[in-house]
mmCIF file of C-alpha atoms and ligand atoms in Angstrom:
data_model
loop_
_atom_site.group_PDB
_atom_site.id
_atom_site.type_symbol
_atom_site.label_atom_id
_atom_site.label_comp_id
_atom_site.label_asym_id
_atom_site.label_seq_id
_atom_site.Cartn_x
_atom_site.Cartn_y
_atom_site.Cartn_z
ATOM 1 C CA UNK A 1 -1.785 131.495 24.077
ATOM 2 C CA UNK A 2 -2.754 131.649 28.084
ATOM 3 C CA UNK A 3 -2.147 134.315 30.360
ATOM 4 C CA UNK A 4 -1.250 131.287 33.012
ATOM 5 C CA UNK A 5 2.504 131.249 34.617
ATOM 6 C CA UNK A 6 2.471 127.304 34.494
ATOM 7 C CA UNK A 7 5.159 125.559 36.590
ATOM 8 C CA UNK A 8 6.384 123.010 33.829
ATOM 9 C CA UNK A 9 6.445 123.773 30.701
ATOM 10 C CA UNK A 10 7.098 120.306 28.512
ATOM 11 C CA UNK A 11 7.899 120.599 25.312
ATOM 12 C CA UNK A 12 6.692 117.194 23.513
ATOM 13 C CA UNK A 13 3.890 114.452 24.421
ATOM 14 C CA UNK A 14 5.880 111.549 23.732
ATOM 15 C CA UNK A 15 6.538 108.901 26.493
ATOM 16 C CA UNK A 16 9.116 111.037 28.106
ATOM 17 C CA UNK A 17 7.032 114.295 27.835
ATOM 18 C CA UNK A 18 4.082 112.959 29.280
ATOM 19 C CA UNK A 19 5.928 110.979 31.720
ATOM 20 C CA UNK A 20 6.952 114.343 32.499
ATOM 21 C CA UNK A 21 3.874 115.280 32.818
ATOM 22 C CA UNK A 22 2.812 113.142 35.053
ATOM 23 C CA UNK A 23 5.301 113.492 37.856
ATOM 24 C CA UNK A 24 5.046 117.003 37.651
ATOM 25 C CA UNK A 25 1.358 116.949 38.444
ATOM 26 C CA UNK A 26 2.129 114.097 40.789
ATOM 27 C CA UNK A 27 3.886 117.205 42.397
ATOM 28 C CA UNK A 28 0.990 119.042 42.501
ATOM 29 C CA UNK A 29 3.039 121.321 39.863
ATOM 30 C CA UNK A 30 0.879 122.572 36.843
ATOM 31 C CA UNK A 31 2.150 121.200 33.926
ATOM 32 C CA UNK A 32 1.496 122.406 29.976
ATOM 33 C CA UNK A 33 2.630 119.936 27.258
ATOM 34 C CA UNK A 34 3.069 121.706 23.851
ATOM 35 C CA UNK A 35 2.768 119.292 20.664
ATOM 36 C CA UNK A 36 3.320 120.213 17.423
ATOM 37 C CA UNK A 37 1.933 116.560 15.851
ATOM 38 C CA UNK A 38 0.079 114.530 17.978
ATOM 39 C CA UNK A 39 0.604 113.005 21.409
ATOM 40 C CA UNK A 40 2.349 109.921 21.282
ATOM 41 C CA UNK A 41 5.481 110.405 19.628
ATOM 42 C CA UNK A 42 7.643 108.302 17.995
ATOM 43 C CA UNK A 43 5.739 104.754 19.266
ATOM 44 C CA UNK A 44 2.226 105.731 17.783
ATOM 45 C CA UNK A 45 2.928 103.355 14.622
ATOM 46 C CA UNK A 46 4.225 100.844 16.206
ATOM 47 C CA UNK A 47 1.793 97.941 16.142
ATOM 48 C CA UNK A 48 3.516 95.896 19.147
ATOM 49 C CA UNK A 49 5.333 97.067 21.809
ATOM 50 C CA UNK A 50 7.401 93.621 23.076
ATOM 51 C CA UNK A 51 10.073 95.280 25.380
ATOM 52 C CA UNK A 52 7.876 97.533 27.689
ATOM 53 C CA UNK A 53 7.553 96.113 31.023
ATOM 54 C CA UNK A 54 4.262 94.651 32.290
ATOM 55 C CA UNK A 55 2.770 95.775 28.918
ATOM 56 C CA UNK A 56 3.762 93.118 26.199
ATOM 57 C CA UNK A 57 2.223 93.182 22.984
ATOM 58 C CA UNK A 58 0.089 96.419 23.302
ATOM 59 C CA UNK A 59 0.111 98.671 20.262
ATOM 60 C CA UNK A 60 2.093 101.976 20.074
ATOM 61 C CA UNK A 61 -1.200 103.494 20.053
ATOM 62 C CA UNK A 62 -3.018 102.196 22.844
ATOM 63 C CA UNK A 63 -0.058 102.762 24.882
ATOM 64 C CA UNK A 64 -0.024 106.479 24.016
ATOM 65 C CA UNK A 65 -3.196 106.596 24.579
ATOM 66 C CA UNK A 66 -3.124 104.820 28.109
ATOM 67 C CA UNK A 67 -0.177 107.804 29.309
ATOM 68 C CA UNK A 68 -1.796 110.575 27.735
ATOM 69 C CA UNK A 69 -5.078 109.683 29.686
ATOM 70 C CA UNK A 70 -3.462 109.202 33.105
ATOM 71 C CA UNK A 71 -1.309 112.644 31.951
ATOM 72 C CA UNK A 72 -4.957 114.653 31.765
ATOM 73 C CA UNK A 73 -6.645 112.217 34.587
ATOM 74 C CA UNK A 74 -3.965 114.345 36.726
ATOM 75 C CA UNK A 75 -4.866 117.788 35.566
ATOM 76 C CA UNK A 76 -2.008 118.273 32.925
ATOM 77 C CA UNK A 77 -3.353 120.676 30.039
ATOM 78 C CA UNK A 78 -1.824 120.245 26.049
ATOM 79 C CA UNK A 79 -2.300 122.483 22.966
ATOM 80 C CA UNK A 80 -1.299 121.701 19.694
ATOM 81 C CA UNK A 81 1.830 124.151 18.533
ATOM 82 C CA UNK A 82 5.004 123.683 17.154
ATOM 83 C CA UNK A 83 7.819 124.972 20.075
ATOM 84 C CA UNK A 84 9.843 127.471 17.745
ATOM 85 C CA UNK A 85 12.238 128.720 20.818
ATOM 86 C CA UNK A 86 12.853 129.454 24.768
ATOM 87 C CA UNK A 87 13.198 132.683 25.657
ATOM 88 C CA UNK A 88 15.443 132.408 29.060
ATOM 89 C CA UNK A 89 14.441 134.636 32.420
ATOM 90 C CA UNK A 90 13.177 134.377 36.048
ATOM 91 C CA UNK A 91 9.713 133.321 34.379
ATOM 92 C CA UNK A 92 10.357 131.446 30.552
ATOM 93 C CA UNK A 93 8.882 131.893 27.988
ATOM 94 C CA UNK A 94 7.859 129.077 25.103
ATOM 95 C CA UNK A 95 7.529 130.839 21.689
ATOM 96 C CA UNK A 96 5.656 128.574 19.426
ATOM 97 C CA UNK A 97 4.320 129.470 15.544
ATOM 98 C CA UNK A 98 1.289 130.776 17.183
ATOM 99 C CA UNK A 99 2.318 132.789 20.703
ATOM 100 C CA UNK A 100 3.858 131.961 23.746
ATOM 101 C CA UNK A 101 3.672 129.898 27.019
ATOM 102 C CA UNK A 102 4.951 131.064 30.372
ATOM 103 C CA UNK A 103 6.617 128.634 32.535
ATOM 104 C CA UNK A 104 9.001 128.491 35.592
ATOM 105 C CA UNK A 105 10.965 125.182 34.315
ATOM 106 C CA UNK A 106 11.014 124.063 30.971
ATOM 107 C CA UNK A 107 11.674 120.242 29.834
ATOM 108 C CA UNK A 108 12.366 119.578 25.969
ATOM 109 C CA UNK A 109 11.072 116.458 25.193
ATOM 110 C CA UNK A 110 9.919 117.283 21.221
ATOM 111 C CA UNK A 111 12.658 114.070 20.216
ATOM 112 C CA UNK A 112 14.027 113.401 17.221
ATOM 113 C CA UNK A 113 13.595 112.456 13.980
ATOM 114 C CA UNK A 114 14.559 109.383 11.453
ATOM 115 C CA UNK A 115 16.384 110.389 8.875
ATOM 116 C CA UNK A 116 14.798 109.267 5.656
ATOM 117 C CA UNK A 117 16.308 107.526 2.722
ATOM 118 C CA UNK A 118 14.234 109.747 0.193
ATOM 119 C CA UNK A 119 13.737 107.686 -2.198
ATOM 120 C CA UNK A 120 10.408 107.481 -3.622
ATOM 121 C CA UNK A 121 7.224 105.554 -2.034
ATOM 122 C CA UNK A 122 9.155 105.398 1.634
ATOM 123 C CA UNK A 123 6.666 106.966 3.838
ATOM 124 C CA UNK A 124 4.028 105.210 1.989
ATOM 125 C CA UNK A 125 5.644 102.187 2.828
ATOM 126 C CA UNK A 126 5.881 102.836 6.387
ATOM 127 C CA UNK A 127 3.814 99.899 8.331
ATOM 128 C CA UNK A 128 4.189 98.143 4.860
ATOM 129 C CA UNK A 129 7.516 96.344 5.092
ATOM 130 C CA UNK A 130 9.682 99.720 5.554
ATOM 131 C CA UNK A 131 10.545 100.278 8.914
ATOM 132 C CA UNK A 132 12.850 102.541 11.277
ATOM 133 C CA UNK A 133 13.357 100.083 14.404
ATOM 134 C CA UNK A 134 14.540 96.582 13.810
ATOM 135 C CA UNK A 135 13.705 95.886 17.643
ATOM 136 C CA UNK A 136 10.236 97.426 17.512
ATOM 137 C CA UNK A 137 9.506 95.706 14.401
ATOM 138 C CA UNK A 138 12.013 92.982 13.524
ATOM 139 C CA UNK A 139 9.844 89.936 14.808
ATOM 140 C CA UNK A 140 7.309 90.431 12.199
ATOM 141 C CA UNK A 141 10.075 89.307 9.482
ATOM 142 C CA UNK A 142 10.495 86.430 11.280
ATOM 143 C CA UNK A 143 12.215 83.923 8.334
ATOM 144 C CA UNK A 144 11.850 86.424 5.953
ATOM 145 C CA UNK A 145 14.410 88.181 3.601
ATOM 146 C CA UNK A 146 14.975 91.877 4.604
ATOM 147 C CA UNK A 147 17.491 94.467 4.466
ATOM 148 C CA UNK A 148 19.543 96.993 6.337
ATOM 149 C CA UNK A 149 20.320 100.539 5.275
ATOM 150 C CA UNK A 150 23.344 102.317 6.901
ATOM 151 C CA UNK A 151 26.620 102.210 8.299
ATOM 152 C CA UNK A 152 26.540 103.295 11.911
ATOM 153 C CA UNK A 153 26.257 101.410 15.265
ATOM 154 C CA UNK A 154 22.408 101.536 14.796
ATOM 155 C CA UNK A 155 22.378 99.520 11.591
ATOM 156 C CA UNK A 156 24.953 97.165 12.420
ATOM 157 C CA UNK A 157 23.222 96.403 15.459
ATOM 158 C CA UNK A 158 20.143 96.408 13.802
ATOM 159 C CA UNK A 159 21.686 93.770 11.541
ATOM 160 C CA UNK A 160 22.652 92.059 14.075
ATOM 161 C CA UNK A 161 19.321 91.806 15.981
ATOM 162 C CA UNK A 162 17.776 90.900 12.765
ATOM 163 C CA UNK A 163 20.200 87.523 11.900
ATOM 164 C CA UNK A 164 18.793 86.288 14.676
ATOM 165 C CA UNK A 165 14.953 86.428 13.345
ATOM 166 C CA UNK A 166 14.958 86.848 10.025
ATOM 167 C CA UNK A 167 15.858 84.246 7.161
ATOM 168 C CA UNK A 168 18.886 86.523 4.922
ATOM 169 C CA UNK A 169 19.690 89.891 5.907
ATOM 170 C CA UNK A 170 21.331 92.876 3.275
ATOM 171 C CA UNK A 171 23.357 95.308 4.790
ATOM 172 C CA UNK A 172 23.568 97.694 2.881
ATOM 173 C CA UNK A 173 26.064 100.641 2.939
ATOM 174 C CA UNK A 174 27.027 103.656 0.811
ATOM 175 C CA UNK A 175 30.843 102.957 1.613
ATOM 176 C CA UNK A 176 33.135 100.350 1.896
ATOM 177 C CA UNK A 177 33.882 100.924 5.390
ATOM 178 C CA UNK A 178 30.997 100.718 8.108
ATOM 179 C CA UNK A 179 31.031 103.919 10.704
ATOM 180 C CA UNK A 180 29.766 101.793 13.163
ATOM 181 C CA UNK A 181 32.405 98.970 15.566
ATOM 182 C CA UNK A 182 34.606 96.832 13.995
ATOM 183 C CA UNK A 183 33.454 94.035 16.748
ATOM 184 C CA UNK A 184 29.794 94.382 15.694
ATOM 185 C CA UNK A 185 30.914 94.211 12.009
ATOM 186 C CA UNK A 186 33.440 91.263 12.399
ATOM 187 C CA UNK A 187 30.485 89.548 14.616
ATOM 188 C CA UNK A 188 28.354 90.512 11.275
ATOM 189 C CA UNK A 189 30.492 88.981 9.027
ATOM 190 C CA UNK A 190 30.528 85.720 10.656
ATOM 191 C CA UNK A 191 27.276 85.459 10.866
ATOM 192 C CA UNK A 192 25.778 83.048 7.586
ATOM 193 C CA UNK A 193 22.786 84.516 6.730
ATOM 194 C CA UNK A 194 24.056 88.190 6.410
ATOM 195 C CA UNK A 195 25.369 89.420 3.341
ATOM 196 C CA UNK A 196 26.923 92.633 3.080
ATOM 197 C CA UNK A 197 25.857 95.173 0.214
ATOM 198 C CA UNK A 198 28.642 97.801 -0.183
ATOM 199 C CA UNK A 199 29.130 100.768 -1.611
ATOM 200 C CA UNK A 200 25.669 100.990 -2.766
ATOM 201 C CA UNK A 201 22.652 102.591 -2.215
ATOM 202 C CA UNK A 202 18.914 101.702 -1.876
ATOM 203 C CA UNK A 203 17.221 103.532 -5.058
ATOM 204 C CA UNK A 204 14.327 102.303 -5.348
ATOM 205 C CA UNK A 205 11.609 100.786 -3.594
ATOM 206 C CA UNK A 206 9.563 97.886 -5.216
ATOM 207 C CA UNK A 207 5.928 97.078 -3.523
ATOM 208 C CA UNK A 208 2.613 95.475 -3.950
ATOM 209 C CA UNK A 209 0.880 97.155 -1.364
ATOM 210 C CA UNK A 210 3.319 96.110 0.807
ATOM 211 C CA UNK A 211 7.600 96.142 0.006
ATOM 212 C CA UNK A 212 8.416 93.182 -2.610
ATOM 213 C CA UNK A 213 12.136 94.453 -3.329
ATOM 214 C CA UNK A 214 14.535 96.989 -3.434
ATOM 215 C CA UNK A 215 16.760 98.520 -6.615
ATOM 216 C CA UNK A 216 20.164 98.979 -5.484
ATOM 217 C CA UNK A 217 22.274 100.962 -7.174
ATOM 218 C CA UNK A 218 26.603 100.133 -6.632
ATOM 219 C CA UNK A 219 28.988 103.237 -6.849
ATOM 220 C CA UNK A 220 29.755 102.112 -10.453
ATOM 221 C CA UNK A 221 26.145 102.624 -11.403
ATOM 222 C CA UNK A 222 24.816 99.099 -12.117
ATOM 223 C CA UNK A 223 21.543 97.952 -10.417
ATOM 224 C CA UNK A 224 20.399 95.052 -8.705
ATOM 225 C CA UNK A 225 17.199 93.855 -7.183
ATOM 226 C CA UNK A 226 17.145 92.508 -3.846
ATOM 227 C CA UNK A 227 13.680 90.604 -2.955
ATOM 228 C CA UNK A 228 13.288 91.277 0.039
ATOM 229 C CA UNK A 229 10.097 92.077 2.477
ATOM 230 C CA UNK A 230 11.319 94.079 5.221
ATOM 231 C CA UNK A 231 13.447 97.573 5.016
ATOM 232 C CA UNK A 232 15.488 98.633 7.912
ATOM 233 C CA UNK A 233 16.425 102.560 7.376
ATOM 234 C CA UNK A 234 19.118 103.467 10.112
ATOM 235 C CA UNK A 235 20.454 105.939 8.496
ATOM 236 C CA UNK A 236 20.848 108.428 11.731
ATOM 237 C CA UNK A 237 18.134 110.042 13.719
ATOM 238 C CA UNK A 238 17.635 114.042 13.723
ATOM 239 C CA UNK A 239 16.786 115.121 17.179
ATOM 240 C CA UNK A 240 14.928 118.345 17.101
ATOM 241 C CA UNK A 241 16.963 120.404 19.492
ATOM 242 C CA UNK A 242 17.931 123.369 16.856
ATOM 243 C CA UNK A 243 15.171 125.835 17.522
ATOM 244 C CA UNK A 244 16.404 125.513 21.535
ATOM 245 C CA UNK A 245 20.193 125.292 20.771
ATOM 246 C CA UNK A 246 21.074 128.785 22.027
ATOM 247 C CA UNK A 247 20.135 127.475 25.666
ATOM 248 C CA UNK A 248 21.269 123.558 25.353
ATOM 249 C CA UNK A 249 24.697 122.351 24.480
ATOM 250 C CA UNK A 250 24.539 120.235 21.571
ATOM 251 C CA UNK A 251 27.078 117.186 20.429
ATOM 252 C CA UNK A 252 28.023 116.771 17.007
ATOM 253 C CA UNK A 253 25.256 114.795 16.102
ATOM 254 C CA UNK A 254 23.115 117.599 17.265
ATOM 255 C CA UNK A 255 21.625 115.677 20.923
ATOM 256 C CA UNK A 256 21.800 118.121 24.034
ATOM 257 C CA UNK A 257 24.013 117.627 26.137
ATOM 258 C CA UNK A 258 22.963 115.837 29.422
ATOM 259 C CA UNK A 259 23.385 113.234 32.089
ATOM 260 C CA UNK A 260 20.544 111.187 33.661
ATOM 261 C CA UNK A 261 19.295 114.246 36.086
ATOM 262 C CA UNK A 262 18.541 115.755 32.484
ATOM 263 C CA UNK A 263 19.752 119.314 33.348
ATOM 264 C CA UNK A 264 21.030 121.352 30.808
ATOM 265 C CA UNK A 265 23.402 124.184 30.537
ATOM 266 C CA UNK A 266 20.426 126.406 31.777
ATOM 267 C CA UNK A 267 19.129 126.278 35.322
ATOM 268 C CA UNK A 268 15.231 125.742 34.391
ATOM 269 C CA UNK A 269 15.539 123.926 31.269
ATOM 270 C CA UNK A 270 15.754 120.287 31.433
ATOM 271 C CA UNK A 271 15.903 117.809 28.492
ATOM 272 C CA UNK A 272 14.563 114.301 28.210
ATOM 273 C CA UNK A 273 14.203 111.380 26.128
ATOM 274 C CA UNK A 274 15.345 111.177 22.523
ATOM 275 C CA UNK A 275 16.617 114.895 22.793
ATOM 276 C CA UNK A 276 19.573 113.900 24.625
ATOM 277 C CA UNK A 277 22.710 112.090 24.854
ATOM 278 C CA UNK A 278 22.106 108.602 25.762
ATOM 279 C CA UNK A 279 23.078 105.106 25.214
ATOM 280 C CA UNK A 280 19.534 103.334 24.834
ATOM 281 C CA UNK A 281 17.232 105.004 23.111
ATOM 282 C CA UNK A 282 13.949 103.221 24.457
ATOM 283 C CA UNK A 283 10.396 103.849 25.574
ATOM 284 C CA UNK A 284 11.299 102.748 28.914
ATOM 285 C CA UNK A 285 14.555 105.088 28.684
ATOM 286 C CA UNK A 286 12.397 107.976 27.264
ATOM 287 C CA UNK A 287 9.806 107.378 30.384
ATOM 288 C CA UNK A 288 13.049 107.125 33.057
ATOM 289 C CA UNK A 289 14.274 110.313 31.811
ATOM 290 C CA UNK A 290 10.511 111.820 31.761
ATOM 291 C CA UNK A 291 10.071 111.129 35.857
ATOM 292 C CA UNK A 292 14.285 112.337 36.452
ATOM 293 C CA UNK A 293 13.356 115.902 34.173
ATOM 294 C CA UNK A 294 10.400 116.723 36.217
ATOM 295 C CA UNK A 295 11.666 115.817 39.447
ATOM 296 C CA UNK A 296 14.952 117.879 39.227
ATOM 297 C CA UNK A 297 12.183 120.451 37.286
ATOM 298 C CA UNK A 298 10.265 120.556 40.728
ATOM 299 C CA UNK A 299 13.441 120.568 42.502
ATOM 300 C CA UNK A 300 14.124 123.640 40.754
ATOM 301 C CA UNK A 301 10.949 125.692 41.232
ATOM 302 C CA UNK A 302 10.853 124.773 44.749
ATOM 303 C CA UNK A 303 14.419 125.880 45.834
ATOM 304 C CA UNK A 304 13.694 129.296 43.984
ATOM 305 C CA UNK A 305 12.132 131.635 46.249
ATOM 306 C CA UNK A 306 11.660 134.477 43.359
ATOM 307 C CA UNK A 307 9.565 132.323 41.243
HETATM 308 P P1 NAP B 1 25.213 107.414 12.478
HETATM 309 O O1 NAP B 1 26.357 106.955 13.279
HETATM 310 O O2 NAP B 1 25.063 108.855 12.148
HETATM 311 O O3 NAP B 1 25.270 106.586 11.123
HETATM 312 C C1 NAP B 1 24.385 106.844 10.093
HETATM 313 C C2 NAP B 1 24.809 105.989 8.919
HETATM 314 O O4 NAP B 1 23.864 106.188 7.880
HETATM 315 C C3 NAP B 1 26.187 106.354 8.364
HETATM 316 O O5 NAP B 1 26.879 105.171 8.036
HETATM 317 C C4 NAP B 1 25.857 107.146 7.115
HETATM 318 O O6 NAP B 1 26.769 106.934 6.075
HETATM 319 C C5 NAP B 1 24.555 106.545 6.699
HETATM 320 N N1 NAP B 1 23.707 107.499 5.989
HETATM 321 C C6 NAP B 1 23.354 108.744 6.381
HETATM 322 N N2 NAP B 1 22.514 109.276 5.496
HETATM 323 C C7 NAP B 1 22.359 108.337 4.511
HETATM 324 C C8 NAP B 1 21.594 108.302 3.323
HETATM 325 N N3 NAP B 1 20.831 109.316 2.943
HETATM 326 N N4 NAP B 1 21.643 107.175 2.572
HETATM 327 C C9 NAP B 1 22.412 106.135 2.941
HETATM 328 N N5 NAP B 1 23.149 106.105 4.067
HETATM 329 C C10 NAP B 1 23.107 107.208 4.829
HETATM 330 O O7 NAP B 1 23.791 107.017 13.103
HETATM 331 P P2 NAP B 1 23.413 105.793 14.072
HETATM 332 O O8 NAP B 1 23.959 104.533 13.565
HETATM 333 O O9 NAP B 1 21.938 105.907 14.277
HETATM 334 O O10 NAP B 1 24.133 106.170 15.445
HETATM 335 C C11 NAP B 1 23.883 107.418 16.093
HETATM 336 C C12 NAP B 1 24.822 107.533 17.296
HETATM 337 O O11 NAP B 1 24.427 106.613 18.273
HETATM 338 C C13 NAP B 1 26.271 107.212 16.939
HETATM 339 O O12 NAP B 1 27.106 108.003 17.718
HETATM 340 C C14 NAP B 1 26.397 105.776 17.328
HETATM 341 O O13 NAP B 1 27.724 105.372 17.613
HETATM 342 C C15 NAP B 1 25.512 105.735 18.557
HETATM 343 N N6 NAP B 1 25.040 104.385 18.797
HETATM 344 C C16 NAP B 1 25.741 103.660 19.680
HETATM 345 C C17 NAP B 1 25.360 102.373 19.936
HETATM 346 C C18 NAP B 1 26.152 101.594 20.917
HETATM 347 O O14 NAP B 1 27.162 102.109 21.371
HETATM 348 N N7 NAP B 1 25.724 100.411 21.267
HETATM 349 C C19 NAP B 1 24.267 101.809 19.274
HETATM 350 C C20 NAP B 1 23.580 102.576 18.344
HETATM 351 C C21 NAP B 1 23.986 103.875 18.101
HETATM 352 P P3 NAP B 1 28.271 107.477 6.124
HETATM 353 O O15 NAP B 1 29.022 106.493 6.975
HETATM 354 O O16 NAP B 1 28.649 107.466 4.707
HETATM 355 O O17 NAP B 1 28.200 108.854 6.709
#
């Protein structure tokens, strides 16, 4: 709780969030990030970061770290609460589980989630041969078997990224049919070293301290082990936008609505990163979008002459 009227309120320290953060204080704007994990977001257990401009190799967590200092280097305060709701007016207001947060602009940047499998030993797994982004992690399975869960764009891309680094890749699919383009699966399917697992699902996860195999389990019920020592899971993300939706227009897959100025349908209340509809989901996407919310977010509070 604070009796403060801050300028920006951010919802999420992720890349975008505290990118956010930064440009807002850049602004000389005060800026409050609320976090209901810890700052970082979704990179934090990522142990290389390959694609990140004039950063190669440095781990998820140094690089959160590296933002999140420059963020509070700048002035911008953070407390630890979960965001339950915006409350829309001249000033806004952030519910969270514990109180609320008063802000002139508001930028959701909380992002989304990965959809789990949920199948036993998964989150243990996590850094331990299961993963949730082939281009994050893909070049440690370098000539190794591993497989693909999912039907959509993501894991046929995914597959696709992954024939080119690893030795065999499974894709493996509930259905017969992938979701996902019928030119990424036709490129799939002439590719050698993929071999598609169909109507199936991953149920089980095999490990010795790190992922040996999976159990897979057809639609007819008989089981077979794949030995393999990488798991792709791209089975659709969850971005966290429900507890804001009454404000934000949402797509069908539940990602506010948006366009690169990150407005929303809410004068005040911007969204970036992983929250919204986008093509390339990326750190360096999530930090664009974190510099174009809280510019159109100072925009905002300075062409308002009651706030
Ligand atoms: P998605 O399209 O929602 O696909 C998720 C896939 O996972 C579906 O095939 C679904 O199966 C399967 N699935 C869901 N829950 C499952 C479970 N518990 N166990 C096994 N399988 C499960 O998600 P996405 O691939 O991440 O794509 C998200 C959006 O981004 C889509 O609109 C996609 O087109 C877009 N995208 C676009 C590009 C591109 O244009 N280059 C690249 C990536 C993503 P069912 O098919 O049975 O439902």
């Amino acid at each position: 709780m604070s009796d403060k009227i801050y300028d920006v309120i951010i919802i999420g320290a992720g890349t975008a969030g505290m990118t956010a953060a930064i440009y807002a204080r850049r602004a000389s704007k005060t800026a409050l990030m609320i976090e209901a994990k810890t700052y970082g977001g979704q990179i934090i257990n990522t142990p290389a970061i390959d694609n990140y401009p004039a950063e190669p190799g440095i781990s998820g967590y140094d690089f959160a770290v590296k933002i999140f200092e420059q963020a509070k280097a700048l002035g911008a305060d953070i407390v630890y609460e979960k965001a339950v709701g915006i409350e829309d007016g001249t000033i806004k207001k952030v519910k969270t589980e514990k109180g609320e947060y008063e802000g002139k602009a508001v930028i959701i940047a909380c992002g989304s989630e990965n959809r789990k499998l949920g199948v036993e030993y998964e989150d243990m797994l996590i850094g331990r041969g299961v993963s949730y982004c082939a281009t994050c992690d893909g070049m440690f399975f370098r000539n190794k078997k591993v497989a693909v869960v999912g039907g959509g764009n993501t894991a046929l891309e995914d597959a696709l990224y992954l024939a080119g680094v690893a030795e065999t890749v499974y894709l493996i699919h509930r259905r017969d049919k992938f979701r996902g383009d019928d030119l990424t699966a036709s490129l799939l399917s002439k590719r050698g070293n993929v071999k598609f697992v169909l109507n199936s699902r991953v149920t089980k996860l095999i490990a010795d301290k790190r992922l040996t195999a999976v159990e897979v389990t057809d639609n007819k019920g008989n089981t077979t082990e794949l030995e393999v020592s990488g798991l792709f899971v791209a089975v659709g993300r969850v971005p966290e936008n429900q507890p804001f939706s009454d404000l934000i227009e949402l797509d069908e897959a539940g990602y506010a609505v948006s366009g690169e100025n990150c407005r929303t349908k809410t004068p005040g209340v911007f969204v970036a990163g992983d929250n919204r509809t986008k093509e390339v989901r990326q750190l360096v996407t999530a930090a664009s979008d974190g510099a174009a919310a809280a510019t159109e977010a100072v925009k905002y509070i300075n062409a308002r002459e009651d706030i």
